[in-house]
mmCIF file of C-alpha atoms in Angstrom:
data_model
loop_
_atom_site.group_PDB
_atom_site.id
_atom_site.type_symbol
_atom_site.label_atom_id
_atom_site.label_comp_id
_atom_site.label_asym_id
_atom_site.label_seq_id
_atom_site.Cartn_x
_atom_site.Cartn_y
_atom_site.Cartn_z
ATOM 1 C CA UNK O 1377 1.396 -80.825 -44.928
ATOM 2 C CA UNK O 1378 3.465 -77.703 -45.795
ATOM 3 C CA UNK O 1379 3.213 -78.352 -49.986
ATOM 4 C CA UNK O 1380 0.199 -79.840 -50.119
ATOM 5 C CA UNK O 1381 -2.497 -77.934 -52.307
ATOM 6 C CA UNK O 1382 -5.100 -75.889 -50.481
ATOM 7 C CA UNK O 1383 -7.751 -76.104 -53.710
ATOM 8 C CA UNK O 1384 -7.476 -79.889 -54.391
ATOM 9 C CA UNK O 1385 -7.865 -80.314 -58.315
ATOM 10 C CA UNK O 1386 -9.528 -82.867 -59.507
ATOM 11 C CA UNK O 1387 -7.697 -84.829 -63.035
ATOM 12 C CA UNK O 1388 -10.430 -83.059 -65.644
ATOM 13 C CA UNK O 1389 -8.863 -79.469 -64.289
ATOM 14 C CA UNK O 1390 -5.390 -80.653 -63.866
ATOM 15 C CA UNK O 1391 -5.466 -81.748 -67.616
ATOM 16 C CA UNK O 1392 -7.423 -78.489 -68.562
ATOM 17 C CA UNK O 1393 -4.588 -76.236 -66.977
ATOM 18 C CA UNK O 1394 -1.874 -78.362 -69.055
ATOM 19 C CA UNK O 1395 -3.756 -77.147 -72.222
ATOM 20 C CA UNK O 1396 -4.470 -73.815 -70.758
ATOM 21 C CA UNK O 1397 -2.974 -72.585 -67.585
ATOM 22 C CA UNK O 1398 -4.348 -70.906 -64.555
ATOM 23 C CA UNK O 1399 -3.830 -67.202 -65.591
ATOM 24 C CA UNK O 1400 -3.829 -67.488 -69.596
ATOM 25 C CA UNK O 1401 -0.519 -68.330 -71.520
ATOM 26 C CA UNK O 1402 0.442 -64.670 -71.317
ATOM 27 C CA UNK O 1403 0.710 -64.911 -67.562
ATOM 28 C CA UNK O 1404 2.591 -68.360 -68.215
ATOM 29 C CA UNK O 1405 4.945 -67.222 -70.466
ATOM 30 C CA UNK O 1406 6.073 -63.557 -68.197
ATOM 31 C CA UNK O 1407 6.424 -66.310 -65.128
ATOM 32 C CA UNK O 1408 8.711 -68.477 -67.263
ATOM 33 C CA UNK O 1409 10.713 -64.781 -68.876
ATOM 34 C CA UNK O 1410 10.711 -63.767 -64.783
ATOM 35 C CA UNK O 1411 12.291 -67.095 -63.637
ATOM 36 C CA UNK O 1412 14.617 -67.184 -66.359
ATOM 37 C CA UNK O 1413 16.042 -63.669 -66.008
ATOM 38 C CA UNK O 1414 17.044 -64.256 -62.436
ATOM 39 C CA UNK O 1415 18.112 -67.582 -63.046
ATOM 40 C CA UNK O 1416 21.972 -67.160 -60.902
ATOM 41 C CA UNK O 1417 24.274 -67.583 -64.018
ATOM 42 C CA UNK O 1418 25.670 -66.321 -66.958
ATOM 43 C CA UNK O 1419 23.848 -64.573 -69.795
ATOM 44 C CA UNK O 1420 25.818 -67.818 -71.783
ATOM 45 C CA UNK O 1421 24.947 -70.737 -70.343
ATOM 46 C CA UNK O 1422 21.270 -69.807 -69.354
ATOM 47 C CA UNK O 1423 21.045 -68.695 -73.155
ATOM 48 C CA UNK O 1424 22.801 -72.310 -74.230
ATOM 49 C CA UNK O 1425 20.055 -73.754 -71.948
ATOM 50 C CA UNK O 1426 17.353 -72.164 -73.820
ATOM 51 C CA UNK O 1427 18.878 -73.192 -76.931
ATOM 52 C CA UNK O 1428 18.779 -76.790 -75.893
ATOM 53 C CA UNK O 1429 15.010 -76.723 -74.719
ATOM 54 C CA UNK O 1430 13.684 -74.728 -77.520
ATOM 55 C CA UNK O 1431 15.529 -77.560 -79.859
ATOM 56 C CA UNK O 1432 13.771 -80.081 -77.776
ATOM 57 C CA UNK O 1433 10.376 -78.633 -78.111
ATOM 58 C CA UNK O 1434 10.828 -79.075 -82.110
ATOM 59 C CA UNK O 1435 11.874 -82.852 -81.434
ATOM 60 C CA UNK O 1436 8.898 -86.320 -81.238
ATOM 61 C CA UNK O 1437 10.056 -87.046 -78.300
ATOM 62 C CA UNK O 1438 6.794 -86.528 -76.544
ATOM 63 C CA UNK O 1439 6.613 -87.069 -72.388
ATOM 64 C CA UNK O 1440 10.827 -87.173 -72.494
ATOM 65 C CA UNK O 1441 11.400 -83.120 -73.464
ATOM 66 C CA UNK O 1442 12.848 -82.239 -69.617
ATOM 67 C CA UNK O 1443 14.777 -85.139 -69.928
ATOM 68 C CA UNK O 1444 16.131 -84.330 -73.447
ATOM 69 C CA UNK O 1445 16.699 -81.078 -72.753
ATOM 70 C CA UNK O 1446 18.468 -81.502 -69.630
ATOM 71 C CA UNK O 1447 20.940 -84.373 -71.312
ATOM 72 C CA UNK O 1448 21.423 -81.938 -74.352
ATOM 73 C CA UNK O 1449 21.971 -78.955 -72.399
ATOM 74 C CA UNK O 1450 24.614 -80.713 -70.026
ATOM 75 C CA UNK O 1451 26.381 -81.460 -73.040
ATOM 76 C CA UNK O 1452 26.714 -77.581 -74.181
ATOM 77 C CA UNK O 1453 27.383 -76.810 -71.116
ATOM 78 C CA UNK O 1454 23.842 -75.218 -70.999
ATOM 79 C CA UNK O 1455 22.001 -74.144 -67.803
ATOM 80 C CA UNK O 1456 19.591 -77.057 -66.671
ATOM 81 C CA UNK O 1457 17.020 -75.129 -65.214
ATOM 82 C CA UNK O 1458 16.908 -72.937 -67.958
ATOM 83 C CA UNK O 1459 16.337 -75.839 -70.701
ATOM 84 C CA UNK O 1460 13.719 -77.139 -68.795
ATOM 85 C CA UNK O 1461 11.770 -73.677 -68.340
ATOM 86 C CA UNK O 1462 12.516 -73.186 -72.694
ATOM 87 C CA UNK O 1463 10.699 -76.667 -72.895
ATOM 88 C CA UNK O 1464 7.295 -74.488 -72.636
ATOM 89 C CA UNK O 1465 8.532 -72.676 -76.296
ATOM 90 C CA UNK O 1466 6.315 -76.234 -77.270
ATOM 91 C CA UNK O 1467 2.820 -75.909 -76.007
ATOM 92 C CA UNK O 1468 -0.715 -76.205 -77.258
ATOM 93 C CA UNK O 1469 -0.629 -72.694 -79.107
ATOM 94 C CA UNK O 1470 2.805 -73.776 -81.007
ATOM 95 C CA UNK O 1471 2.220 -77.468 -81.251
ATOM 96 C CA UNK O 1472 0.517 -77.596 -84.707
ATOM 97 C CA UNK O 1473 2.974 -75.186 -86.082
ATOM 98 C CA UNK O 1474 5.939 -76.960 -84.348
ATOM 99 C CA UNK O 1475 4.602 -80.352 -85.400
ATOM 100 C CA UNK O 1476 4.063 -78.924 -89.610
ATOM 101 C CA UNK O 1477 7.181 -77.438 -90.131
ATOM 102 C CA UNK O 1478 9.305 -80.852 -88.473
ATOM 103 C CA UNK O 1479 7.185 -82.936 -90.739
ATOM 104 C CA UNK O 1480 7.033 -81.085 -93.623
ATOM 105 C CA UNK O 1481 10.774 -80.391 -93.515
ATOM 106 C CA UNK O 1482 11.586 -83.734 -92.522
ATOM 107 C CA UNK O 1483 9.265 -85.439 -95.813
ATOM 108 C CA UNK O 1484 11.848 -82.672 -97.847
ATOM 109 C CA UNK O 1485 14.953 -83.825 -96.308
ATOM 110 C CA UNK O 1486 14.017 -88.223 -96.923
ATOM 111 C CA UNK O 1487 12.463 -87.838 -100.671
ATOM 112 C CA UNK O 1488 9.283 -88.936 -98.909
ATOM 113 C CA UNK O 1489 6.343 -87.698 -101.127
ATOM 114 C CA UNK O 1490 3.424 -87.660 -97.988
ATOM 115 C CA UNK O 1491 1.224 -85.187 -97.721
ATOM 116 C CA UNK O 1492 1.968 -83.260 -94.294
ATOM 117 C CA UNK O 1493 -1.707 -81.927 -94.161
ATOM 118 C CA UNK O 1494 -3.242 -85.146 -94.726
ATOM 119 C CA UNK O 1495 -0.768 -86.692 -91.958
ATOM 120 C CA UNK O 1496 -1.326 -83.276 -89.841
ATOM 121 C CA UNK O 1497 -5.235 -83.810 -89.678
ATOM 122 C CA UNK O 1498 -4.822 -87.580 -89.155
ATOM 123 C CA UNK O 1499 -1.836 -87.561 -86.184
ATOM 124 C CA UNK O 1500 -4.804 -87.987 -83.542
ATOM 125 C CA UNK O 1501 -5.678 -90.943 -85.227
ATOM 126 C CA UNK O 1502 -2.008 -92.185 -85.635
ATOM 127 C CA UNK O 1503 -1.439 -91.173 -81.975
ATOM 128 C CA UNK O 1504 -4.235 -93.447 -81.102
ATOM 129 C CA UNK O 1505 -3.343 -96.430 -82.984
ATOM 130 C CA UNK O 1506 0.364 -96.492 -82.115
ATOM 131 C CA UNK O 1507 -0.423 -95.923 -78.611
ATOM 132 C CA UNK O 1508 -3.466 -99.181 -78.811
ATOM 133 C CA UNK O 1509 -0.237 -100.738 -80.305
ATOM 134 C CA UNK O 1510 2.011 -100.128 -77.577
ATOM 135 C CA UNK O 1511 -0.857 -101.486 -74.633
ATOM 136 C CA UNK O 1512 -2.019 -104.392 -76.761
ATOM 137 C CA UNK O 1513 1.812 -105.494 -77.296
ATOM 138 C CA UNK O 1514 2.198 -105.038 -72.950
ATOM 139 C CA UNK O 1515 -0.682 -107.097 -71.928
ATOM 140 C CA UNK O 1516 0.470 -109.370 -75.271
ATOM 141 C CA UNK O 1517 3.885 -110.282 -72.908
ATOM 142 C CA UNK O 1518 1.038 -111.678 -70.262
ATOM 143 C CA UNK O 1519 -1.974 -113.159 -72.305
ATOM 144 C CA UNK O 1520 -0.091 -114.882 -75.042
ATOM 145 C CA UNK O 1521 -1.947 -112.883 -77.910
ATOM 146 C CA UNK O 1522 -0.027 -112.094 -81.404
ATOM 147 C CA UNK O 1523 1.448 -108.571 -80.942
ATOM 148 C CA UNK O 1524 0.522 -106.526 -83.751
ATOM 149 C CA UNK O 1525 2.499 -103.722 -85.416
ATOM 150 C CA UNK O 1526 0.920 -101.792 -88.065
ATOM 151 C CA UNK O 1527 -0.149 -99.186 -86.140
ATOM 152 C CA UNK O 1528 3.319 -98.418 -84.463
ATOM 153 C CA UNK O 1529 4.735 -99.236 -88.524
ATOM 154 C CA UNK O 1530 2.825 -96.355 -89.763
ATOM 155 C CA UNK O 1531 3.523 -94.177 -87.092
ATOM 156 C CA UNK O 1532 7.342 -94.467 -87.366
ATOM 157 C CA UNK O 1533 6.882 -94.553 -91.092
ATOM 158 C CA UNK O 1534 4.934 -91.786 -91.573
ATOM 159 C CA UNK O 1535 5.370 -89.287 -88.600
ATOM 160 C CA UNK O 1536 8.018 -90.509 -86.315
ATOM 161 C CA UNK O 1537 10.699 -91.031 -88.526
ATOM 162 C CA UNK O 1538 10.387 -88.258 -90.664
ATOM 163 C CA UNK O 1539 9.476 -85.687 -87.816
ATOM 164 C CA UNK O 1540 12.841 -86.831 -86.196
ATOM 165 C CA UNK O 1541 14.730 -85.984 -89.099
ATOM 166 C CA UNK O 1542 13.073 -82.746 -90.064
ATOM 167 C CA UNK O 1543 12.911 -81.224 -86.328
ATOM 168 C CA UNK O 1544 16.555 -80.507 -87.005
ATOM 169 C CA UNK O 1545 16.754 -77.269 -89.076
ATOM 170 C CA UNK O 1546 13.303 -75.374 -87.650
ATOM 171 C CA UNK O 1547 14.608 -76.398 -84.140
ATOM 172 C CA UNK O 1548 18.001 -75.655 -84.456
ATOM 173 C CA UNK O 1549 17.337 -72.456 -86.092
ATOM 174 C CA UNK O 1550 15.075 -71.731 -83.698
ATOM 175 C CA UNK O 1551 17.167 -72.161 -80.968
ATOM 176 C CA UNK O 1552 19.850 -69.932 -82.083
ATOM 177 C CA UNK O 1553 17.389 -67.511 -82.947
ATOM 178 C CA UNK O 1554 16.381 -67.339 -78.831
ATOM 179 C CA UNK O 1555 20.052 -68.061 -77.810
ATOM 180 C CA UNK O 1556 21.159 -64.772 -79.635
ATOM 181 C CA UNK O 1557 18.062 -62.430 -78.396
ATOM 182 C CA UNK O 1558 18.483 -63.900 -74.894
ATOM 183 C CA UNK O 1559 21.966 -63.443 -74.565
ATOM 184 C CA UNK O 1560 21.767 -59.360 -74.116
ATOM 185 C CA UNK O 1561 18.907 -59.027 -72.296
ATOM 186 C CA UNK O 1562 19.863 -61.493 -69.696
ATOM 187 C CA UNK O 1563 23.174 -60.052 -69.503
ATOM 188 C CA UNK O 1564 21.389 -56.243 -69.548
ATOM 189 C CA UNK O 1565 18.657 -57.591 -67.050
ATOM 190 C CA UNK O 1566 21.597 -59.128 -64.840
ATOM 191 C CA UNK O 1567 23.373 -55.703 -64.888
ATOM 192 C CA UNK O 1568 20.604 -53.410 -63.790
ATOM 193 C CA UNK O 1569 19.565 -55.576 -60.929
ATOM 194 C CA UNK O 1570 23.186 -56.177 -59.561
ATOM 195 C CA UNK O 1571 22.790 -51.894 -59.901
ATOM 196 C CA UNK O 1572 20.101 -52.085 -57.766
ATOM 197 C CA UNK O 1573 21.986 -54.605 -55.364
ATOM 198 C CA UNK O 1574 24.583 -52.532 -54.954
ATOM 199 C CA UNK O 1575 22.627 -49.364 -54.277
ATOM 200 C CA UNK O 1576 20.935 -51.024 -51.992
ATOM 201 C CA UNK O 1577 23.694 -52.232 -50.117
ATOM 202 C CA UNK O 1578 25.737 -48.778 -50.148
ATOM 203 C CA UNK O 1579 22.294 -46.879 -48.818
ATOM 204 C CA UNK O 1580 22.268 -49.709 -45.727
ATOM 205 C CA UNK O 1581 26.218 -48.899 -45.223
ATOM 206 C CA UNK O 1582 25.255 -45.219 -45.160
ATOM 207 C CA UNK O 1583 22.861 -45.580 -42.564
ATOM 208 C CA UNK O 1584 24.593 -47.598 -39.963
ATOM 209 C CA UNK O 1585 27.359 -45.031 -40.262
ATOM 210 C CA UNK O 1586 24.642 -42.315 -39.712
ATOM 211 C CA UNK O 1587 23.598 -43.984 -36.693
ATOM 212 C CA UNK O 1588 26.869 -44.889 -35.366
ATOM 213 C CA UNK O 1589 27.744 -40.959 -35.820
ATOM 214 C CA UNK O 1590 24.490 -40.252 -33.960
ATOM 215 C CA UNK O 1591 25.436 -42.603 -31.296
ATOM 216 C CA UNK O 1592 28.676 -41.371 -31.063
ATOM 217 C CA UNK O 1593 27.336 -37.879 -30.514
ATOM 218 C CA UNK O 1594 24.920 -39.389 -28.183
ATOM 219 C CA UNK O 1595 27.324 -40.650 -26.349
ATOM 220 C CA UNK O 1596 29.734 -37.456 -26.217
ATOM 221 C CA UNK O 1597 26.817 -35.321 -24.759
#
């Protein structure tokens, strides 16, 4: 198989280099700069791209952020690829602060009075019984069992809802903080290396007409 993995990982690494990538998150984040500074379009859209996965990142959607991304960057006109890569502006080293400021700012924007550290050290816990919620409800469909709800309640209630609403300002100022320090040094990066191109290019033209005019004088002797 030509894409088939040489090192075969087992699921305790794969989930390991989720949290903490082969290479450190430095290296991670310089691959994800790399890819999207050669990205094959303009400074603009890759930068409206960005914008639309760095929003996303902010957002509860949890397990959908490509797919947000993607639908929110096709609507600005946004580079897919590029709102995809800006997905990784969420990861385990910005979750917790990502995760505070939505909830805190979303409690501020509904009149909610929760405390967001008492909901921040208890979202495991919440995770845990909305998602208990979620399989007992399946296998409910099968067995015939009452579904039950308060789990998935409080989640909504306390986290979902609230997060939803307060993602909006950090992650939209967010993302037009990135979309307006990408902008130039895409564009700058795209101008030096189309520099290059073109150097490159005239120093090949150069040379075939050196060694046509050595031919030619080749040939005249």
């Amino acid at each position: 198989m030509v894409f088939k993995r040489r090192d075969r990982r087992n699921w305790l690494r794969a989930i390991w280099e989720v949290i903490y990538p082969k290479g450190g998150w430095t290296r991670a984040f310089h691959y994800v700069k790399h890819r999207v500074r050669r990205l094959p379009d303009s400074p603009e859209r890759i930068a409206r791209g960005i914008f639309a996965g760095v929003f996303t990142s902010f957002t509860p959607f949890f397990g959908l952020h490509f797919v947000v991304s993607v639908l929110l960057a096709r609507i600005i006109n946004g580079n897919l690829f590029a709102s995809i890569l800006a997905t990784f502006f969420g990861n385990p080293l910005t979750f917790v602060p990502i995760a505070y400021s939505s909830l805190k700012t979303g409690y501020w924007l509904t009149g909610m009075n929760v405390d967001a550290d008492r909901v921040r050290h208890g979202l495991g816990e919440m995770f845990y019984s909305a998602s208990h919620d979620l399989w007992f409800n399946f296998k409910a469909l099968f067995n015939n069992k009452t579904p039950e709800w308060a789990g998935l309640i409080e989640f909504y209630n306390d986290v979902f809802y609230p997060y939803m609403i307060g993602s909006l300002i950090p992650g939209v100022l967010s993302g037009l903080v990135c979309y307006y320090l990408s902008v130039p040094v895409i564009r700058a990066y795209q101008k030096r290396r189309n520099k290059g191109v073109l150097k490159a290019r005239l120093a090949r033209l150069k040379e075939k007409a050196a060694e046509k005019s050595a031919k030619k004088a080749a040939e005249k002797s």
